[in-house]
Amino acid sequence: MNAQIRRMTVLVVLMFLALLAGVTWIQYAKAAELKARPDNTRSYYQSFDHDRGPIIVASGQVIASSTEVDDDYGYQRQYANGPLYAPVTGYFTVLPSSTGIEWAENQVLEGTADSLFWSRIQDLVTGKEPMGGAVELTIDPVAQQAAWDALGDQKGSVVVLDAKTGEILVLVSKPSYDPNLLAAHSRDDILSAYEQMEQDPDNPLYNRAIAGNLYFPGSTFKLITAAAALESGNYTADSELEAPAELDLPNSDHKLTNFGDSSCSSTGTMTMAQALTVSCNTAFGQLGMDLGQDALNAQAEKFGFGQDLAVPLTVTPSQFPQGMSIANTAMAAIGQYEVKVTPLQMAMVASAIVNDGRLMEPHLVRTERDANLSVIATTSANELGRPISAETASTLHDMMVAVAVNGTAQRAAVDGVTVGAKTGTAQKDADHAPDVWTVGFAESGGRSLAIAVVVEDGGSAGAGGTGGTVAAPIVSTVLKAVLNR
Amino acid sequence: MATVLPATPRRGRWAELFLLLIALVLAFMAYAQVALAATGSLPADMTAYCGGFTGLVVAAHIVLRWRAPYADPVILPMAVVLNGMGLAMIYRLSLRYEATGSGNASIASRQLIWTIVGVVGAVVTVVLVRDHRTLRRYTYTCMILGLLGLVAPLVPKLGTAAYGARIWIHFGPLHFQPAELSKILLTIFFAGYLVANRDAMALAGPRVLGLQLPRFRDLGPIALAWLVSLGVLVFERDLGTSLLFFGLFVVMLYVATDRPSWIVIGLLAFAGGVAAAYKLFSHVQARFQIWLDPFNPEVLGRNPGGSGQLVQGLYGLGNGGLFGTGWGRGRPDLTPLAFSDFIVTSLGEELGLTGLLAVLVCYLILAERGLRTAIGIRDGFGKLLATGLAFALAFQVFVVVGGVTRIIPLTGLTTPFLAYGGSSLLSNWIIVALLLRVSDGARRPPPATSEIDLTPIIASEQERRAAAKVADGEATQVVRLS
């Protein structure tokens, strides 16, 4: 019988080989696929049931953290000062749709990022509970709060960039929401809170700084038109532009007029620098038609229009329309028609101007750290491109300083600081007051900052609001906060 | 003058003690880690647990030194480590159930009691059964008791159905799965029956297509086994037990007769039975559907009879990945019956692929040691008994682990030593005791030359039968007469 028993031994070994192969197939080859299945509540609980790392702002202040609780999820995510930082942190929810840094830096916060491999190995050896890593942001909490307060009850957004590094120092969107409500552990609570936020006519869930519905840039777009003109080599700051009281638009009944139907110049012509200072629509409308839509579009793209960008939150690309009539090109040149931008995009334009034509890649994450807060990755300054030459940048710089000193943006000034700015008052439709803008920069003590402020519907001033009266003072307040003045 | 000294064979008792200590340390570390992960402190009964378990295992070891000094030294440590892992996982789940109120928290203490009962049962078996050949006297008693055990759950009031299968009987508060003990009793019966009748079954019969077919009247026993398995399948709705008994019988029949035709006939008969059951019973169809298409939303959502449990088990395994979540850090409690039918996926989740492979290899070693014992033992009854017990264990692991990993359709069977359940633990410990007993016989050195009985072992069929009646000194090899 021994021969048969040996054959049965072979059979037993084969059965076990099948089992070994089976479990290897499931636990090795198929594991990722199984984990990714939407109905896999395990991965879903798993992501909660461990110590998710904190999100920290520049001064070491913790704005998102996890505390242990006694329920199915194990840990509760908490947001200190939730609404203030909501457009940055986003929310970490038990519904499968986290947003913001919680979404973009999930692997670090969860502790599953490749960069945390060694600390996971250490935890494995020491038997320590695996903990998520920390994410340190570039946000300046004092300036963030100042921007939040300066906007007050108005809807809108403030973005401040460090022009030399691309660090995003301020990213405010108002009205905001409380991410704590969406981090609740009851699905019903979350859903009802979410529904309420989503149905709110003020759209608190929009991240107005980088996404949302985008804004008409209005006259702030004249910076790009001027840049295109200077880059063409045919214009200087002193080039005389035609500046009629009314500009006839070809093949159109529409006439382009200036703010308050005023005439920019008694002579009918003015230099480009003067035109920018008083924000002359007819001069820039004509300039836009002369340059042509292709030149405008090319310049806008160099500044980042139409480009995908992750900071690491996904930024909605700003739009410059294609295939326009000449009349519409004139409108687009002054930031109307279908030109749509994010405040971040306009801050990027200002940052290239103040940084000698170099556009730095905006980013929110300063460092990624392991659970012991040792730095595992630092975001380095990265040049996205050179949309304008250093000369053009210098010319525009001086033109913008003039706007802040003599022109429409005088209220953006900060004592003892070189401030340049450009205002905008973007018409939307008959029912709404215009969205008002100020885009600018400040130089002080070796630092170069770029800022964009937009206030919707004329802000508290309503239909009478302009960029110079409503948005410019916010620029001044925020710059003071950043520069500690 | 030269003297011939008999070589002292290695008994391996010290090796066994060493392996037992490793097994115990693994079990205790698992037990401690479970509590550390759940509560941050050691289990309250850590000292009692370690002391008690060590005492129990060392007592078993001492009894082996006394009653079965040549027993295989690897078998007991494998059983201990598997039992210890099972206890740790059941304890881990009970802590979770206690914390959330989502399940029965008393499973850990009960399993601990059943472990004691199991080990004591094994020790008693080793002490009482001094020689495995005495069991052969009870061949037909075992058959009757074994069959009664199989049909007992069908008796009204005595039997109860749970989770769709009618395989439990209860006396007052005690619930028992008699099929687990029937497994041993019927293995003894098969071994006794086959060793007496194998010649007739092996040699007579026509040859068709190169296969030597059995005589029609020799088909009786296999037909009976087939009918009983089908009865279990149909009336108790227990696919696993049915498959186990039939597979066990066919394999023992093949080993006894060396006729592959038995395997062919057996497979055909089983396939036919399953095909008929598939046509007739919706629950069999459901099992196949779950096996082939568990992620189909319709199959997944069906309740009862959906694939939710299987899918949860797969998610558990996937969650464990290569190295597992660590003791107490996964979510095996999300899988229904994570402590019994699906304890393998619970272990796979927390110990990972590496841990689960180690557990499977422990089973393989246990089965291999049993089969090696079968080769080493000199009597035919012992060979069949050890083969049957070892194969039953291996096959049971294959059926249950193959079920949760979708190698074969999912059937309800307990995972030996790991899964929660008293009947299963006790009967598996008795299997270990019997394997130890047979291996003691296999490894024991032959008596000194002067004591050897020089009567010829085999002369003719008649003499062989006469010798069999004495029930001692069974023939090792049959002389083929054809």
Short mmCIF file of C-alpha atoms in Angstrom, two decimals, chain B residues 169-326:
data_model
loop_
_atom_site.label_atom_id
_atom_site.label_comp_id
_atom_site.label_asym_id
_atom_site.label_seq_id
_atom_site.Cartn_x
_atom_site.Cartn_y
_atom_site.Cartn_z
CA ILE B 169 -27.68 18.10 17.86
CA HIS B 170 -28.31 19.43 21.31
CA PHE B 171 -28.65 18.01 24.77
CA GLY B 172 -29.89 20.78 27.01
CA PRO B 173 -27.35 23.61 26.72
CA LEU B 174 -24.76 21.50 24.86
CA HIS B 175 -24.64 21.74 21.12
CA PHE B 176 -22.67 19.24 19.19
CA GLN B 177 -21.79 18.57 15.58
CA PRO B 178 -21.82 14.75 15.58
CA ALA B 179 -20.43 14.59 12.03
CA GLU B 180 -17.06 15.65 13.42
CA LEU B 181 -16.81 12.51 15.57
CA SER B 182 -18.37 10.42 12.81
CA LYS B 183 -15.38 11.37 10.72
CA ILE B 184 -13.11 9.42 13.09
CA LEU B 185 -15.53 6.54 13.63
CA LEU B 186 -16.08 6.03 9.92
CA THR B 187 -12.37 6.24 9.22
CA ILE B 188 -11.86 3.38 11.68
CA PHE B 189 -14.69 1.50 10.01
CA PHE B 190 -13.34 2.06 6.49
CA ALA B 191 -9.89 0.95 7.60
CA GLY B 192 -11.21 -2.18 9.32
CA TYR B 193 -13.59 -3.05 6.51
CA LEU B 194 -11.16 -2.45 3.70
CA VAL B 195 -8.28 -4.28 5.26
CA ALA B 196 -10.48 -7.36 5.55
CA ASN B 197 -12.01 -7.16 2.10
CA ARG B 198 -9.46 -5.44 -0.02
CA ASP B 199 -8.18 -8.54 -1.72
CA ALA B 200 -11.54 -9.39 -3.13
CA MET B 201 -12.13 -5.80 -4.11
CA ALA B 202 -8.66 -5.46 -5.59
CA LEU B 203 -8.44 -8.58 -7.61
CA ALA B 204 -11.75 -9.67 -9.02
CA GLY B 205 -13.63 -8.03 -11.80
CA PRO B 206 -13.57 -7.42 -15.56
CA ARG B 207 -11.18 -5.11 -17.34
CA VAL B 208 -12.77 -2.44 -19.49
CA LEU B 209 -10.78 0.14 -21.41
CA GLY B 210 -7.66 -0.61 -19.42
CA LEU B 211 -9.46 -0.10 -16.11
CA GLN B 212 -10.03 -3.09 -13.93
CA LEU B 213 -13.61 -2.65 -12.85
CA PRO B 214 -14.82 -4.10 -9.55
CA ARG B 215 -17.29 -6.89 -9.36
CA PHE B 216 -20.86 -5.74 -9.07
CA ARG B 217 -21.28 -7.11 -5.56
CA ASP B 218 -18.15 -5.34 -4.38
CA LEU B 219 -19.80 -2.07 -5.37
CA GLY B 220 -22.02 -2.37 -2.30
CA PRO B 221 -19.93 -0.39 0.18
CA ILE B 222 -19.09 2.42 -2.22
CA ALA B 223 -22.74 2.63 -3.19
CA LEU B 224 -23.66 2.86 0.47
CA ALA B 225 -21.09 5.57 1.13
CA TRP B 226 -22.36 7.43 -1.92
CA LEU B 227 -25.93 7.22 -0.75
CA VAL B 228 -25.04 8.37 2.76
CA SER B 229 -23.08 11.34 1.45
CA LEU B 230 -25.90 12.28 -0.85
CA GLY B 231 -28.31 11.90 2.06
CA VAL B 232 -26.18 14.29 4.10
CA LEU B 233 -26.11 16.67 1.15
CA VAL B 234 -29.82 16.55 0.52
CA PHE B 235 -31.34 16.26 3.98
CA GLU B 236 -28.82 18.15 6.08
CA ARG B 237 -27.86 20.57 3.30
CA ASP B 238 -24.26 20.08 4.29
CA LEU B 239 -22.12 20.10 1.17
CA GLY B 240 -18.85 20.11 3.07
CA THR B 241 -19.44 17.02 5.18
CA SER B 242 -20.82 15.19 2.19
CA LEU B 243 -17.75 15.99 0.11
CA LEU B 244 -15.41 15.12 2.98
CA PHE B 245 -16.89 11.67 3.62
CA PHE B 246 -17.06 10.68 0.05
CA GLY B 247 -13.53 11.91 -0.72
CA LEU B 248 -12.21 10.11 2.36
CA PHE B 249 -13.87 6.86 1.41
CA VAL B 250 -12.72 6.93 -2.20
CA VAL B 251 -9.13 7.67 -1.21
CA MET B 252 -9.06 4.90 1.38
CA LEU B 253 -10.58 2.51 -1.11
CA TYR B 254 -7.91 3.39 -3.64
CA VAL B 255 -5.09 3.04 -1.11
CA ALA B 256 -6.45 -0.33 0.00
CA THR B 257 -6.94 -1.79 -3.46
CA ASP B 258 -4.53 0.13 -5.72
CA ARG B 259 -7.25 0.34 -8.31
CA PRO B 260 -7.60 3.73 -9.98
CA SER B 261 -10.98 2.57 -11.23
CA TRP B 262 -12.37 3.26 -7.76
CA ILE B 263 -11.30 6.86 -8.05
CA VAL B 264 -12.82 7.15 -11.51
CA ILE B 265 -16.05 5.54 -10.37
CA GLY B 266 -16.09 7.65 -7.23
CA LEU B 267 -15.52 10.92 -9.07
CA LEU B 268 -18.18 10.06 -11.65
CA ALA B 269 -20.67 9.11 -8.98
CA PHE B 270 -19.99 12.24 -6.98
CA ALA B 271 -20.18 14.43 -10.06
CA GLY B 272 -23.46 12.78 -10.97
CA GLY B 273 -24.80 13.31 -7.48
CA VAL B 274 -23.77 16.95 -7.44
CA ALA B 275 -25.22 17.52 -10.91
CA ALA B 276 -28.54 16.05 -9.78
CA ALA B 277 -28.47 18.10 -6.58
CA TYR B 278 -27.70 21.20 -8.65
CA LYS B 279 -30.74 20.58 -10.80
CA LEU B 280 -32.99 19.83 -7.87
CA PHE B 281 -31.98 22.24 -5.12
CA SER B 282 -31.83 25.99 -5.29
CA HIS B 283 -29.33 26.24 -2.41
CA VAL B 284 -26.82 24.18 -4.37
CA GLN B 285 -27.33 26.41 -7.40
CA ALA B 286 -26.83 29.45 -5.19
CA ARG B 287 -23.53 28.07 -3.95
CA PHE B 288 -22.24 27.66 -7.48
CA GLN B 289 -23.38 31.13 -8.44
CA ILE B 290 -21.60 32.59 -5.40
CA TRP B 291 -18.48 30.73 -6.37
CA LEU B 292 -18.43 31.80 -10.00
CA ASP B 293 -19.71 35.35 -9.76
CA PRO B 294 -19.50 36.71 -6.22
CA PHE B 295 -19.23 40.37 -7.23
CA ASN B 296 -22.38 40.32 -9.33
CA PRO B 297 -24.55 42.91 -7.54
CA GLU B 298 -27.54 40.62 -7.71
CA VAL B 299 -25.68 37.70 -6.11
CA LEU B 300 -24.02 40.05 -3.63
CA GLY B 301 -27.25 41.63 -2.53
CA ARG B 302 -29.26 38.46 -2.11
CA ASN B 303 -30.16 37.75 1.47
CA PRO B 304 -30.06 35.03 2.60
CA GLY B 305 -27.87 33.01 0.27
CA GLY B 306 -25.86 35.91 -1.16
CA SER B 307 -22.13 36.17 -1.60
CA GLY B 308 -21.72 38.94 0.99
CA GLN B 309 -19.83 36.74 3.44
CA LEU B 310 -17.46 35.37 0.80
CA VAL B 311 -16.80 38.86 -0.54
CA GLN B 312 -16.18 40.22 2.95
CA GLY B 313 -13.70 37.38 3.46
CA LEU B 314 -11.94 38.27 0.20
CA TYR B 315 -11.82 41.93 1.24
CA GLY B 316 -10.31 40.78 4.53
CA LEU B 317 -7.61 38.83 2.72
CA GLY B 318 -6.98 41.76 0.39
CA ASN B 319 -6.79 44.11 3.33
CA GLY B 320 -4.14 41.89 4.92
CA GLY B 321 -1.94 41.95 1.84
CA LEU B 322 1.59 40.65 2.17
CA PHE B 323 2.29 41.33 5.83
CA GLY B 324 -1.15 41.77 7.32
CA THR B 325 -2.51 44.51 9.52
CA GLY B 326 -1.05 42.98 12.66
#
